[in-house]
């Protein structure tokens, strides 16, 4: 912290929910604010033995003292939001920006009727793209016009700016992944807005100079749901053999998979201006890493993989996911660089 942005580095589904939940429990941010796109996103959080699939509420909800905000750049589907508020018991600490665009049922219908979106792009058909298009035409409804949202609507940008001026801790949560960005992704197989750190900041009304850390999240292998290119894609049997088979949080579709892509990782680090990398599911690649909480517990192969990521991207890997639970994680943020080099051994920047 104090102002940290977290974003996905590949095609979404990197484990942003897990990392955000860990950071919330560990760092106790005063505010967790959701930027990024709308309820087409799905963030999985396992907390207190319960699995939550969140599409709008910030994953930091796990810390009961954190204020939960949704920034004005995020399209909001009131049905999804109200359902999540109940499931997470967060009604008393949520604030939705009065300028959030509203996803209406007709947006979902519009996307379902479109062969281009359904068949070619492989959209989640959550209505988010149609809503963003309508916002660009300046015809969309805003949260301040919706009676069911009245108790939750406010000026989130004012809240965040006040917190920043008081040097409070803020976590900004982006969605999807860098290469699903409307600008930087594999167009047209992308989502309906930019998904990089700069946009996540703009979504919540935070300027570039107000950010301290940008954490880009990579999974130990690459997955992609929906259509579009995936370099090094493995066939289904091989994916299953490696234990990489996964299903989408929002649509339940089977994800395609490929080995970790160093070239894409480097580009994601650049585009997001990343200062740190969080690496998830290391235990899926290296089973001996399962549940590890210390770098010393990793075997040579796992350490070499981490070193290679640092070498090729020039950014330190500071958080390493070793299992689905919040506590299955190695946190190197407070470990000095020299200690980490000895433990890993980590190869330095190019
Ligand atoms: P849309 O944004 O729902 O229209 O989907 C456009 C593309 O982005 C499709 O390939 C989706 O599968 C993908 N997509 C959208 N949101 C997510 C996400 O949260 N995780 C992974 N893929 C996503």
Short mmCIF file of C-alpha atoms and ligand atoms in Angstrom, two decimals:
data_model
loop_
_atom_site.label_atom_id
_atom_site.label_comp_id
_atom_site.label_asym_id
_atom_site.label_seq_id
_atom_site.Cartn_x
_atom_site.Cartn_y
_atom_site.Cartn_z
CA UNK A 1 0.00 0.00 0.00
CA UNK A 2 -0.75 3.06 0.54
CA UNK A 3 -2.27 3.20 -3.00
CA UNK A 4 -1.91 -0.11 -4.81
CA UNK A 5 -3.44 -1.19 -8.11
CA UNK A 6 -3.86 -4.86 -8.95
CA UNK A 7 -4.49 -6.05 -12.50
CA UNK A 8 -4.41 -9.25 -14.55
CA UNK A 9 -1.39 -9.81 -16.80
CA UNK A 10 -2.70 -12.36 -19.31
CA UNK A 11 -6.30 -13.13 -20.41
CA UNK A 12 -8.10 -12.87 -17.08
CA UNK A 13 -8.55 -15.67 -14.55
CA UNK A 14 -5.05 -15.16 -13.14
CA UNK A 15 -6.32 -15.30 -9.55
CA UNK A 16 -6.94 -11.62 -8.82
CA UNK A 17 -9.61 -12.55 -6.26
CA UNK A 18 -7.20 -14.61 -4.19
CA UNK A 19 -4.43 -11.97 -4.26
CA UNK A 20 -6.84 -9.12 -3.46
CA UNK A 21 -8.35 -11.08 -0.57
CA UNK A 22 -4.90 -11.88 0.84
CA UNK A 23 -3.77 -8.25 0.59
CA UNK A 24 -6.99 -7.07 2.25
CA UNK A 25 -6.56 -9.44 5.20
CA UNK A 26 -2.87 -8.73 5.53
CA UNK A 27 -2.65 -4.96 4.87
CA UNK A 28 -6.12 -3.88 6.06
CA UNK A 29 -6.74 -1.20 3.42
CA UNK A 30 -9.10 1.59 4.46
CA UNK A 31 -10.73 1.39 1.04
CA UNK A 32 -11.01 -1.37 -1.55
CA UNK A 33 -12.35 0.09 -4.77
CA UNK A 34 -13.37 -1.82 -7.84
CA UNK A 35 -12.24 -0.43 -11.21
CA UNK A 36 -12.18 -2.36 -14.47
CA UNK A 37 -15.09 -3.63 -16.48
CA UNK A 38 -18.48 -4.84 -15.20
CA UNK A 39 -20.11 -8.12 -14.16
CA UNK A 40 -18.59 -10.01 -17.10
CA UNK A 41 -15.67 -10.44 -14.67
CA UNK A 42 -15.58 -13.23 -12.11
CA UNK A 43 -13.25 -13.13 -9.13
CA UNK A 44 -13.02 -16.21 -6.93
CA UNK A 45 -12.31 -15.79 -3.23
CA UNK A 46 -12.12 -18.61 -0.69
CA UNK A 47 -12.55 -17.21 2.79
CA UNK A 48 -13.52 -18.89 6.04
CA UNK A 49 -14.08 -22.14 4.16
CA UNK A 50 -16.64 -20.52 1.83
CA UNK A 51 -16.08 -19.95 -1.89
CA UNK A 52 -17.36 -16.64 -3.27
CA UNK A 53 -17.62 -15.90 -7.00
CA UNK A 54 -17.70 -12.12 -7.18
CA UNK A 55 -18.61 -10.12 -10.25
CA UNK A 56 -18.88 -6.60 -8.81
CA UNK A 57 -18.04 -6.40 -5.11
CA UNK A 58 -14.32 -5.79 -4.47
CA UNK A 59 -12.58 -9.03 -3.40
CA UNK A 60 -11.22 -7.13 -0.38
CA UNK A 61 -14.64 -7.55 1.29
CA UNK A 62 -13.03 -10.31 3.37
CA UNK A 63 -11.60 -7.67 5.71
CA UNK A 64 -14.70 -6.49 7.59
CA UNK A 65 -13.21 -3.08 8.37
CA UNK A 66 -12.61 -2.12 4.73
CA UNK A 67 -14.96 0.28 2.91
CA UNK A 68 -16.09 -1.20 -0.38
CA UNK A 69 -16.48 1.18 -3.31
CA UNK A 70 -17.31 0.80 -6.99
CA UNK A 71 -15.82 3.53 -9.18
CA UNK A 72 -17.71 5.48 -11.86
CA UNK A 73 -16.03 3.68 -14.76
CA UNK A 74 -17.51 0.31 -13.78
CA UNK A 75 -20.77 -0.79 -15.45
CA UNK A 76 -23.13 -2.08 -12.73
CA UNK A 77 -25.91 -4.64 -13.09
CA UNK A 78 -28.20 -3.93 -10.10
CA UNK A 79 -29.46 -7.54 -9.92
CA UNK A 80 -25.93 -8.92 -9.69
CA UNK A 81 -24.88 -6.24 -7.20
CA UNK A 82 -27.83 -6.68 -4.84
CA UNK A 83 -27.38 -10.45 -4.86
CA UNK A 84 -23.67 -10.12 -4.01
CA UNK A 85 -24.38 -7.61 -1.26
CA UNK A 86 -26.64 -10.17 0.40
CA UNK A 87 -24.22 -13.06 -0.07
CA UNK A 88 -21.29 -11.11 1.37
CA UNK A 89 -23.33 -9.24 3.96
CA UNK A 90 -21.77 -5.94 2.82
CA UNK A 91 -24.86 -3.69 2.60
CA UNK A 92 -23.58 -1.36 5.31
CA UNK A 93 -20.16 -0.62 3.82
CA UNK A 94 -20.72 -0.46 0.07
CA UNK A 95 -20.81 2.71 -1.99
CA UNK A 96 -21.55 2.69 -5.70
CA UNK A 97 -20.56 5.81 -7.61
CA UNK A 98 -23.55 7.85 -8.74
CA UNK A 99 -22.02 7.94 -12.25
CA UNK A 100 -21.74 4.16 -12.78
CA UNK A 101 -23.45 3.06 -16.00
CA UNK A 102 -26.31 0.60 -15.53
CA UNK A 103 -26.43 -2.75 -17.31
CA UNK A 104 -30.08 -3.43 -18.17
CA UNK A 105 -31.72 -6.75 -19.21
CA UNK A 106 -32.03 -5.44 -22.77
CA UNK A 107 -28.22 -5.11 -22.95
CA UNK A 108 -27.92 -8.83 -22.23
CA UNK A 109 -30.60 -9.62 -24.82
CA UNK A 110 -28.82 -7.43 -27.37
CA UNK A 111 -25.56 -9.35 -26.83
CA UNK A 112 -27.27 -12.75 -26.92
CA UNK A 113 -28.87 -11.86 -30.26
CA UNK A 114 -25.52 -10.88 -31.79
CA UNK A 115 -23.79 -13.73 -33.63
CA UNK A 116 -20.68 -11.57 -33.79
CA UNK A 117 -20.43 -11.43 -29.98
CA UNK A 118 -21.78 -14.92 -29.20
CA UNK A 119 -20.01 -16.91 -31.85
CA UNK A 120 -17.03 -14.89 -33.08
CA UNK A 121 -15.84 -13.08 -29.94
CA UNK A 122 -17.13 -15.63 -27.43
CA UNK A 123 -18.59 -12.93 -25.17
CA UNK A 124 -19.90 -13.77 -21.70
CA UNK A 125 -23.11 -12.00 -22.85
CA UNK A 126 -23.41 -10.19 -19.52
CA UNK A 127 -24.61 -7.05 -21.30
CA UNK A 128 -21.48 -5.12 -20.40
CA UNK A 129 -20.34 -4.36 -23.95
CA UNK A 130 -23.79 -3.11 -24.97
CA UNK A 131 -23.88 -0.96 -21.85
CA UNK A 132 -20.44 0.54 -22.55
CA UNK A 133 -21.48 1.22 -26.17
CA UNK A 134 -24.56 3.06 -24.94
CA UNK A 135 -22.47 5.05 -22.51
CA UNK A 136 -20.23 6.13 -25.38
CA UNK A 137 -23.39 7.34 -27.13
CA UNK A 138 -24.29 9.18 -23.88
CA UNK A 139 -27.65 7.45 -23.65
CA UNK A 140 -27.05 5.00 -20.80
CA UNK A 141 -28.79 5.23 -17.40
CA UNK A 142 -26.59 6.04 -14.42
CA UNK A 143 -26.72 4.54 -10.90
CA UNK A 144 -28.18 7.77 -9.47
CA UNK A 145 -31.37 7.14 -11.51
CA UNK A 146 -32.06 3.65 -10.11
CA UNK A 147 -34.38 3.52 -6.99
CA UNK A 148 -33.12 0.08 -5.86
CA UNK A 149 -29.57 1.46 -5.64
CA UNK A 150 -30.49 4.65 -3.80
CA UNK A 151 -29.24 3.51 -0.35
CA UNK A 152 -25.82 2.65 -1.80
CA UNK A 153 -25.10 5.50 -4.21
CA UNK A 154 -22.58 8.27 -3.50
CA UNK A 155 -19.45 10.15 -4.59
CA UNK A 156 -16.81 7.42 -4.43
CA UNK A 157 -14.23 9.64 -6.14
CA UNK A 158 -14.60 12.21 -3.36
CA UNK A 159 -14.16 9.40 -0.77
CA UNK A 160 -11.02 8.09 -2.43
CA UNK A 161 -9.47 11.52 -2.85
CA UNK A 162 -10.18 12.35 0.80
CA UNK A 163 -8.59 9.07 1.88
CA UNK A 164 -5.53 9.77 -0.30
CA UNK A 165 -5.10 13.23 1.23
CA UNK A 166 -5.16 11.57 4.68
CA UNK A 167 -2.52 9.04 3.56
CA UNK A 168 -4.90 6.14 4.07
CA UNK A 169 -4.43 2.74 2.42
CA UNK A 170 -6.28 2.13 -0.83
CA UNK A 171 -6.46 -0.94 -3.02
CA UNK A 172 -7.76 -0.54 -6.57
CA UNK A 173 -8.95 -3.79 -8.16
CA UNK A 174 -8.97 -4.14 -11.94
CA UNK A 175 -10.64 -6.91 -13.93
CA UNK A 176 -10.00 -9.31 -16.82
CA UNK A 177 -6.44 -9.30 -18.16
CA UNK A 178 -4.08 -7.06 -20.10
CA UNK A 179 -4.57 -8.95 -23.37
CA UNK A 180 -8.36 -8.74 -23.15
CA UNK A 181 -7.98 -4.95 -23.30
CA UNK A 182 -9.93 -3.20 -26.03
CA UNK A 183 -6.73 -1.24 -26.87
CA UNK A 184 -3.89 -3.61 -26.04
CA UNK A 185 -5.45 -7.04 -26.48
CA UNK A 186 -6.04 -9.40 -29.39
CA UNK A 187 -8.81 -7.35 -31.02
CA UNK A 188 -11.58 -8.22 -31.80
CA UNK A 189 -11.29 -11.09 -29.26
CA UNK A 190 -11.29 -8.70 -26.31
CA UNK A 191 -13.61 -7.14 -23.78
CA UNK A 192 -15.37 -3.79 -24.24
CA UNK A 193 -12.88 -1.45 -22.54
CA UNK A 194 -9.24 -1.06 -21.65
CA UNK A 195 -8.24 -3.32 -18.76
CA UNK A 196 -4.78 -2.00 -17.88
CA UNK A 197 -3.68 -0.29 -14.68
CA UNK A 198 -4.04 3.21 -16.16
CA UNK A 199 -7.69 2.56 -16.93
CA UNK A 200 -8.35 0.99 -13.54
CA UNK A 201 -7.10 4.28 -12.03
CA UNK A 202 -9.21 6.38 -14.39
CA UNK A 203 -12.22 4.19 -13.53
CA UNK A 204 -11.99 5.23 -9.89
CA UNK A 205 -10.80 8.82 -10.33
CA UNK A 206 -7.19 8.36 -9.20
CA UNK A 207 -4.43 10.11 -11.17
CA UNK A 208 -1.18 8.41 -12.31
CA UNK A 209 0.99 10.27 -9.78
CA UNK A 210 -1.21 9.14 -6.88
CA UNK A 211 -0.35 5.47 -7.27
CA UNK A 212 2.47 3.84 -5.28
CA UNK A 213 2.45 0.23 -6.46
CA UNK A 214 1.11 -1.64 -9.47
CA UNK A 215 0.91 -5.40 -8.97
CA UNK A 216 0.41 -7.37 -12.15
CA UNK A 217 -0.87 -10.90 -11.61
CA UNK A 218 0.22 -13.89 -13.68
CA UNK A 219 -0.84 -17.48 -13.32
CA UNK A 220 1.97 -20.07 -13.59
CA UNK A 221 0.44 -21.10 -16.93
CA UNK A 222 -1.81 -19.16 -19.32
CA UNK A 223 -5.53 -19.82 -19.76
CA UNK A 224 -8.09 -18.23 -22.01
CA UNK A 225 -11.85 -18.61 -22.17
CA UNK A 226 -13.81 -17.60 -25.28
CA UNK A 227 -12.27 -17.11 -28.71
CA UNK A 228 -8.99 -15.54 -29.85
CA UNK A 229 -5.36 -16.56 -30.26
CA UNK A 230 -3.45 -18.38 -27.53
CA UNK A 231 0.22 -18.93 -28.34
CA UNK A 232 1.41 -22.45 -27.44
CA UNK A 233 -2.12 -23.76 -26.81
CA UNK A 234 -2.08 -27.40 -25.68
CA UNK A 235 -4.68 -29.97 -26.69
CA UNK A 236 -7.37 -30.85 -24.12
CA UNK A 237 -5.81 -34.20 -23.16
CA UNK A 238 -2.45 -32.59 -22.47
CA UNK A 239 -4.11 -29.83 -20.43
CA UNK A 240 -5.89 -32.49 -18.37
CA UNK A 241 -2.68 -34.53 -17.99
CA UNK A 242 -0.92 -31.47 -16.56
CA UNK A 243 -3.83 -30.79 -14.20
CA UNK A 244 -4.48 -27.39 -15.80
CA UNK A 245 -8.16 -27.96 -16.67
CA UNK A 246 -10.27 -25.00 -15.45
CA UNK A 247 -13.77 -23.65 -16.00
CA UNK A 248 -14.87 -20.00 -16.30
CA UNK A 249 -16.33 -18.35 -13.16
CA UNK A 250 -19.11 -16.50 -15.02
CA UNK A 251 -19.98 -18.85 -17.89
CA UNK A 252 -18.70 -22.26 -16.74
CA UNK A 253 -16.92 -22.69 -20.09
CA UNK A 254 -13.78 -24.82 -20.20
CA UNK A 255 -10.64 -22.68 -20.45
CA UNK A 256 -7.97 -23.30 -23.06
CA UNK A 257 -4.43 -23.49 -21.67
CA UNK A 258 -0.80 -22.92 -22.66
CA UNK A 259 2.55 -22.75 -20.85
CA UNK A 260 3.65 -19.47 -19.20
CA UNK A 261 4.38 -16.88 -21.92
CA UNK A 262 7.45 -14.80 -20.99
CA UNK A 263 7.08 -12.48 -23.98
CA UNK A 264 3.49 -11.58 -23.08
CA UNK A 265 4.48 -11.22 -19.42
CA UNK A 266 7.16 -8.67 -20.30
CA UNK A 267 4.73 -6.68 -22.41
CA UNK A 268 2.12 -6.75 -19.65
CA UNK A 269 4.68 -5.50 -17.13
CA UNK A 270 5.52 -2.63 -19.48
CA UNK A 271 1.96 -1.61 -20.40
CA UNK A 272 0.82 -1.66 -16.77
CA UNK A 273 3.95 0.00 -15.40
CA UNK A 274 4.14 -2.88 -12.93
CA UNK A 275 6.33 -2.48 -9.85
CA UNK A 276 5.68 -6.02 -8.58
CA UNK A 277 4.47 -9.38 -9.88
CA UNK A 278 2.10 -11.75 -8.10
CA UNK A 279 2.41 -15.30 -9.40
CA UNK A 280 -0.50 -17.67 -8.73
CA UNK A 281 -0.96 -21.45 -8.87
CA UNK A 282 2.74 -22.23 -8.58
CA UNK A 283 1.67 -25.47 -6.84
CA UNK A 284 -0.13 -26.62 -9.99
CA UNK A 285 3.18 -26.45 -11.89
CA UNK A 286 5.32 -27.62 -8.97
CA UNK A 287 3.28 -29.87 -6.62
CA UNK A 288 6.01 -29.72 -3.94
CA UNK A 289 5.13 -26.02 -3.55
CA UNK A 290 1.61 -26.86 -2.27
CA UNK A 291 0.75 -24.75 0.76
CA UNK A 292 4.29 -23.26 1.01
CA UNK A 293 4.56 -20.00 2.95
CA UNK A 294 8.32 -19.44 2.73
CA UNK A 295 10.60 -19.13 -0.29
CA UNK A 296 12.98 -21.67 1.33
CA UNK A 297 10.23 -24.30 1.04
CA UNK A 298 10.32 -24.21 -2.77
CA UNK A 299 12.35 -26.71 -4.74
CA UNK A 300 15.05 -25.81 -7.25
CA UNK A 301 12.75 -26.02 -10.27
CA UNK A 302 10.17 -23.66 -8.76
CA UNK A 303 12.86 -21.16 -7.73
CA UNK A 304 14.43 -21.26 -11.18
CA UNK A 305 11.02 -20.56 -12.76
CA UNK A 306 10.53 -17.51 -10.54
CA UNK A 307 14.07 -16.31 -11.30
CA UNK A 308 13.39 -16.61 -15.00
CA UNK A 309 10.22 -14.50 -14.72
CA UNK A 310 12.13 -11.80 -12.85
CA UNK A 311 14.99 -11.93 -15.33
CA UNK A 312 12.78 -11.65 -18.39
CA UNK A 313 10.42 -8.97 -17.04
CA UNK A 314 12.84 -6.96 -14.88
CA UNK A 315 10.31 -6.81 -12.02
CA UNK A 316 10.40 -8.71 -8.69
CA UNK A 317 7.96 -11.52 -7.95
CA UNK A 318 6.76 -10.52 -4.48
CA UNK A 319 3.66 -12.67 -3.95
CA UNK A 320 3.49 -16.37 -4.82
CA UNK A 321 0.26 -18.35 -4.64
CA UNK A 322 0.75 -21.97 -3.53
CA UNK A 323 -2.85 -23.14 -3.08
CA UNK A 324 -6.47 -21.98 -3.20
CA UNK A 325 -6.75 -20.65 0.35
CA UNK A 326 -5.81 -17.09 1.33
CA UNK A 327 -2.97 -18.30 3.52
CA UNK A 328 -1.42 -20.51 0.81
CA UNK A 329 0.95 -17.76 -0.21
CA UNK A 330 4.57 -16.67 0.01
CA UNK A 331 4.80 -12.94 0.72
CA UNK A 332 8.19 -11.51 -0.17
CA UNK A 333 7.24 -7.86 -0.01
CA UNK A 334 9.00 -7.29 3.25
CA UNK A 335 11.98 -9.51 2.49
CA UNK A 336 14.97 -7.45 1.44
CA UNK A 337 16.19 -7.84 -2.09
CA UNK A 338 19.54 -9.31 -1.05
CA UNK A 339 17.89 -11.93 1.19
CA UNK A 340 15.63 -12.92 -1.66
CA UNK A 341 18.55 -13.28 -4.06
CA UNK A 342 20.27 -15.65 -1.63
CA UNK A 343 17.13 -17.71 -1.12
CA UNK A 344 16.04 -17.97 -4.73
CA UNK A 345 18.77 -17.33 -6.15
CA UNK A 346 17.10 -14.61 -8.14
CA UNK A 347 18.67 -13.22 -11.28
CA UNK A 348 18.63 -9.43 -11.36
CA UNK A 349 17.13 -7.00 -13.83
CA UNK A 350 18.32 -7.03 -17.46
P1 LIG B 1 -17.37 -9.80 -22.95
O1 LIG B 1 -16.51 -8.77 -22.32
O2 LIG B 1 -18.27 -10.49 -21.96
O3 LIG B 1 -18.11 -9.32 -24.16
O4 LIG B 1 -16.38 -10.96 -23.49
C1 LIG B 1 -15.37 -10.66 -24.45
C2 LIG B 1 -14.21 -11.62 -24.30
O5 LIG B 1 -13.57 -11.41 -23.04
C3 LIG B 1 -14.60 -13.10 -24.32
O6 LIG B 1 -13.56 -13.85 -24.90
C4 LIG B 1 -14.72 -13.45 -22.84
O7 LIG B 1 -14.53 -14.82 -22.61
C5 LIG B 1 -13.59 -12.62 -22.26
N1 LIG B 1 -13.83 -12.23 -20.86
C6 LIG B 1 -14.61 -11.25 -20.38
N2 LIG B 1 -14.53 -11.17 -19.05
C7 LIG B 1 -13.65 -12.11 -18.67
C8 LIG B 1 -13.10 -12.51 -17.41
O8 LIG B 1 -13.39 -11.96 -16.34
N3 LIG B 1 -12.21 -13.53 -17.43
C9 LIG B 1 -11.82 -14.13 -18.58
N4 LIG B 1 -12.29 -13.79 -19.78
C10 LIG B 1 -13.20 -12.79 -19.82
#
